[in-house]
Short mmCIF file of C-alpha atoms in Angstrom, two decimals:
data_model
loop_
_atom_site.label_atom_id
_atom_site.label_comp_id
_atom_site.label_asym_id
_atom_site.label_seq_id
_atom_site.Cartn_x
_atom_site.Cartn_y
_atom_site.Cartn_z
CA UNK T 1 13.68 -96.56 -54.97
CA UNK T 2 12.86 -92.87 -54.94
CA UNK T 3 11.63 -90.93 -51.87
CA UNK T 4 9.07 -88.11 -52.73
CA UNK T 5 6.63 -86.48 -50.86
CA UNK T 6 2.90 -85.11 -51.40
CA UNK T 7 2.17 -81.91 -50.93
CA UNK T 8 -1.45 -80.50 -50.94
CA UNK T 9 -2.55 -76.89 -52.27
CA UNK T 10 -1.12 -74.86 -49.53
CA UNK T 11 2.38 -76.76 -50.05
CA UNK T 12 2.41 -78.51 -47.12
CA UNK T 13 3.51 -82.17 -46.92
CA UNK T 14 1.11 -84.39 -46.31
CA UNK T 15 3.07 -87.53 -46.42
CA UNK T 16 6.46 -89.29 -47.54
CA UNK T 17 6.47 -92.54 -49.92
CA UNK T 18 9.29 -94.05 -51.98
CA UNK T 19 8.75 -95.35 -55.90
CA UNK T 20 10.07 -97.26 -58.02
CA UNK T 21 8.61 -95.74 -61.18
CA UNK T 22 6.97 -92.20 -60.27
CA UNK T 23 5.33 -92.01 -63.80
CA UNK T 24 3.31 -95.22 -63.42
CA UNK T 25 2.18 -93.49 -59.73
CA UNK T 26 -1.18 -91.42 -59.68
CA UNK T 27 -1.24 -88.58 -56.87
CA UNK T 28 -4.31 -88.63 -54.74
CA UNK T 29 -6.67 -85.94 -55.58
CA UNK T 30 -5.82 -82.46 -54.19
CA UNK T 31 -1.72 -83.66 -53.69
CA UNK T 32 1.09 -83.67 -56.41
CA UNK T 33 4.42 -85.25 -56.32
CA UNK T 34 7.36 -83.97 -55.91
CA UNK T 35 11.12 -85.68 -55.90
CA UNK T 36 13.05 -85.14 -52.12
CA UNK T 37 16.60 -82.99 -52.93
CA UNK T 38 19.21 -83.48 -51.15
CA UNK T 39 17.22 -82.17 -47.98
CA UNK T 40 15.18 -85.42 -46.53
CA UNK T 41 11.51 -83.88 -46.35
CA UNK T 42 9.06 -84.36 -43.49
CA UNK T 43 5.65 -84.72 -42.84
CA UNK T 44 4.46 -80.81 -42.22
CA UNK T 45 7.17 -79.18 -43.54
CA UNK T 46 6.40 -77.04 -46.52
CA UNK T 47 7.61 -77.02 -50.29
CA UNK T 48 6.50 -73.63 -52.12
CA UNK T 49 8.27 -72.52 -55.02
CA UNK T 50 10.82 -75.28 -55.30
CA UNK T 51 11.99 -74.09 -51.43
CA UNK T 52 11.57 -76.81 -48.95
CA UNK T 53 11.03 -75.53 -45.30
CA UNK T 54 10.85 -77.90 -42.58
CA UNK T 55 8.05 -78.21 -39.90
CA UNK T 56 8.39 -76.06 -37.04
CA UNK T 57 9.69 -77.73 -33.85
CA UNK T 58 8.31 -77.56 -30.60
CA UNK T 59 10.05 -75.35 -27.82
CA UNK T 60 11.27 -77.69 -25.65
CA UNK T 61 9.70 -77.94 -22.29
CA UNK T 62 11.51 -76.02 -19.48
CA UNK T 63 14.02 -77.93 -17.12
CA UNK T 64 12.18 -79.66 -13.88
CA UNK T 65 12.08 -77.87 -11.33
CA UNK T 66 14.68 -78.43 -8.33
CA UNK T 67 12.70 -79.40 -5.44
CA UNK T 68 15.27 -77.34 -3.25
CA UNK T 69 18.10 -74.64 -4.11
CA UNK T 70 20.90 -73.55 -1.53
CA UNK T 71 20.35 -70.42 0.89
CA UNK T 72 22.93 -69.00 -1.32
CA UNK T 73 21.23 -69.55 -4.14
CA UNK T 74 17.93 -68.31 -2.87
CA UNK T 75 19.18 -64.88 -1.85
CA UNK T 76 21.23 -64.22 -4.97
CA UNK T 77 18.62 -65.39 -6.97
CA UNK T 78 15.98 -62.57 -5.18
CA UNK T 79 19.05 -60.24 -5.63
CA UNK T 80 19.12 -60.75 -9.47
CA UNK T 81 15.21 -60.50 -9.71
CA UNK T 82 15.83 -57.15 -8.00
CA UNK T 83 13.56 -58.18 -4.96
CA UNK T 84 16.43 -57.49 -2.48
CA UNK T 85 19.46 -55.60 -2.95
CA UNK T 86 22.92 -56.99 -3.39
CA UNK T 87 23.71 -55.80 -0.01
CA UNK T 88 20.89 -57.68 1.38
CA UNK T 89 21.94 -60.53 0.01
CA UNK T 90 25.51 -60.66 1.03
CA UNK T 91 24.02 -59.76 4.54
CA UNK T 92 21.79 -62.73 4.56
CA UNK T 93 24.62 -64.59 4.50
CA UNK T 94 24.90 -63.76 8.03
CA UNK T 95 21.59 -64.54 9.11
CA UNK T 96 20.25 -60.79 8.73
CA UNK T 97 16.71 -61.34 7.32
CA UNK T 98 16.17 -58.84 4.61
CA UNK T 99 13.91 -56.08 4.97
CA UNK T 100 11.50 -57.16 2.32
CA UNK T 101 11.60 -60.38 3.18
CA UNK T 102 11.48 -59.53 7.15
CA UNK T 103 8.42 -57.29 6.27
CA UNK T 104 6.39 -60.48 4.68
CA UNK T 105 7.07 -62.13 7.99
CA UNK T 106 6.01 -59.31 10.24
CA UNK T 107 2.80 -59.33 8.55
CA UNK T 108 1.99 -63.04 9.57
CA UNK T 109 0.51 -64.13 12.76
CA UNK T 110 2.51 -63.33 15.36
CA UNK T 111 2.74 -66.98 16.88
CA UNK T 112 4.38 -67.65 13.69
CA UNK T 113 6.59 -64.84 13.43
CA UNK T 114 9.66 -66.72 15.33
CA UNK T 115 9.46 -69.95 13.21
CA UNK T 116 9.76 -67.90 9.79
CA UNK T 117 12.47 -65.85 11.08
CA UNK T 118 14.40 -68.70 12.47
CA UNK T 119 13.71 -70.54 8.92
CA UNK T 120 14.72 -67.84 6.43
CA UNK T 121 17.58 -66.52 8.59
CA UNK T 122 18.97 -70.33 9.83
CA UNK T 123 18.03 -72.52 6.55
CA UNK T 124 20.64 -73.90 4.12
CA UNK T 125 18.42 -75.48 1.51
CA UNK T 126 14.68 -74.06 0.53
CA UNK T 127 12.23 -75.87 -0.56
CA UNK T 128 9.89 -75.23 -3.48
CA UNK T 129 6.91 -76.89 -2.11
CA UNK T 130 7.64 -74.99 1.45
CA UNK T 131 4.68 -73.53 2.86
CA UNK T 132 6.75 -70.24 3.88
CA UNK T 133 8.32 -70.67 -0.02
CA UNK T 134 4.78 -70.04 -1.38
CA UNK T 135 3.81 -67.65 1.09
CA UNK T 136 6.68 -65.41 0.30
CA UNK T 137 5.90 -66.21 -3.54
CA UNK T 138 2.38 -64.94 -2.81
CA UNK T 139 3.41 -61.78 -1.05
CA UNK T 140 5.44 -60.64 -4.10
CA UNK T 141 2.13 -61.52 -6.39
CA UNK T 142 4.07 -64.38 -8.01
CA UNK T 143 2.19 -67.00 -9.68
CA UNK T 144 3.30 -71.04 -9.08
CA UNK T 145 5.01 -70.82 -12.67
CA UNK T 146 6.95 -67.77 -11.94
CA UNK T 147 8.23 -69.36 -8.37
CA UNK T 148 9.07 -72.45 -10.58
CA UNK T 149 10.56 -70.28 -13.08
CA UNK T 150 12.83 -68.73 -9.23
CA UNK T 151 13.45 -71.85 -8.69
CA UNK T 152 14.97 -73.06 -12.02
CA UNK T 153 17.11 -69.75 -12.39
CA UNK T 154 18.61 -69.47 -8.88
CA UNK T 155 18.89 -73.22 -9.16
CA UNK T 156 21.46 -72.13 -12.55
CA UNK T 157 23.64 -69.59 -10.17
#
């Protein structure tokens, strides 16, 4: 047995079958048959000019994202995306709110003022489905995919 594929007009390979005897073997109309080389050939793959190309692959989807990342993580991750400074950062580590981030919270209600600064400046772990998480997200003008995307890169550090 022989493996060959069809290809249609544009080159493309429409499917994959394996003969016995190729010359008693009629090509559907439109498709022509051609022997597999050493390359095995796949169904949407291409094979112009003798020069097999295989189908493109999908990308593959991104890494889920962590439902939490470390306070460490979380400030050096806004440090890398150039939201705070370095400095800031390494001051958050003890429990000095950054300015850009102590700015969002200034601008909320002041009955909630105390519980944001306790959270960002006290918490270990954030959380990506956080209320404050997504209000912070917000203030910066980030979309849900680009706090996911955050997420995923700070969870990396």
């Amino acid at each position: 047995m022989t493996t060959y594929a069809l290809v249609d007009a544009q080159g493309v390979v429409t499917n994959i079958i394996l003969l016995e005897n190729s010359a008693a073997y009629k090509a559907p109309e439109g498709l022509t048959l051609s022997k597999e080389t050493d390359t095995p050939y796949e169904i949407g793959g291409t094979l112009l000019s003798g020069v097999y190309t295989p189908p493109a692959r999908p990308a593959p989807p991104p890494p889920p994202v962590p439902s939490s990342i470390s306070d460490r993580q979380f400030f050096q991750q806004l440090a890398v995306a150039g939201i705070i400074t370095e400095a800031d950062a390494l001051a958050s580590n003890a429990a000095v709110i950054p300015s850009p981030l102590l700015a969002i919270i200034n601008a909320m209600p002041v009955s909630q003022q105390f519980a944001a600064k306790m959270l960002v400046s006290g918490a270990t772990v954030f959380e990506r489905n956080h209320p404050m998480t997504i209000a912070i997200g917000a203030a910066y003008g980030m979309t849900s995919d680009e706090i996911d995307a955050f997420f995923r890169a700070a969870a990396a550090l």
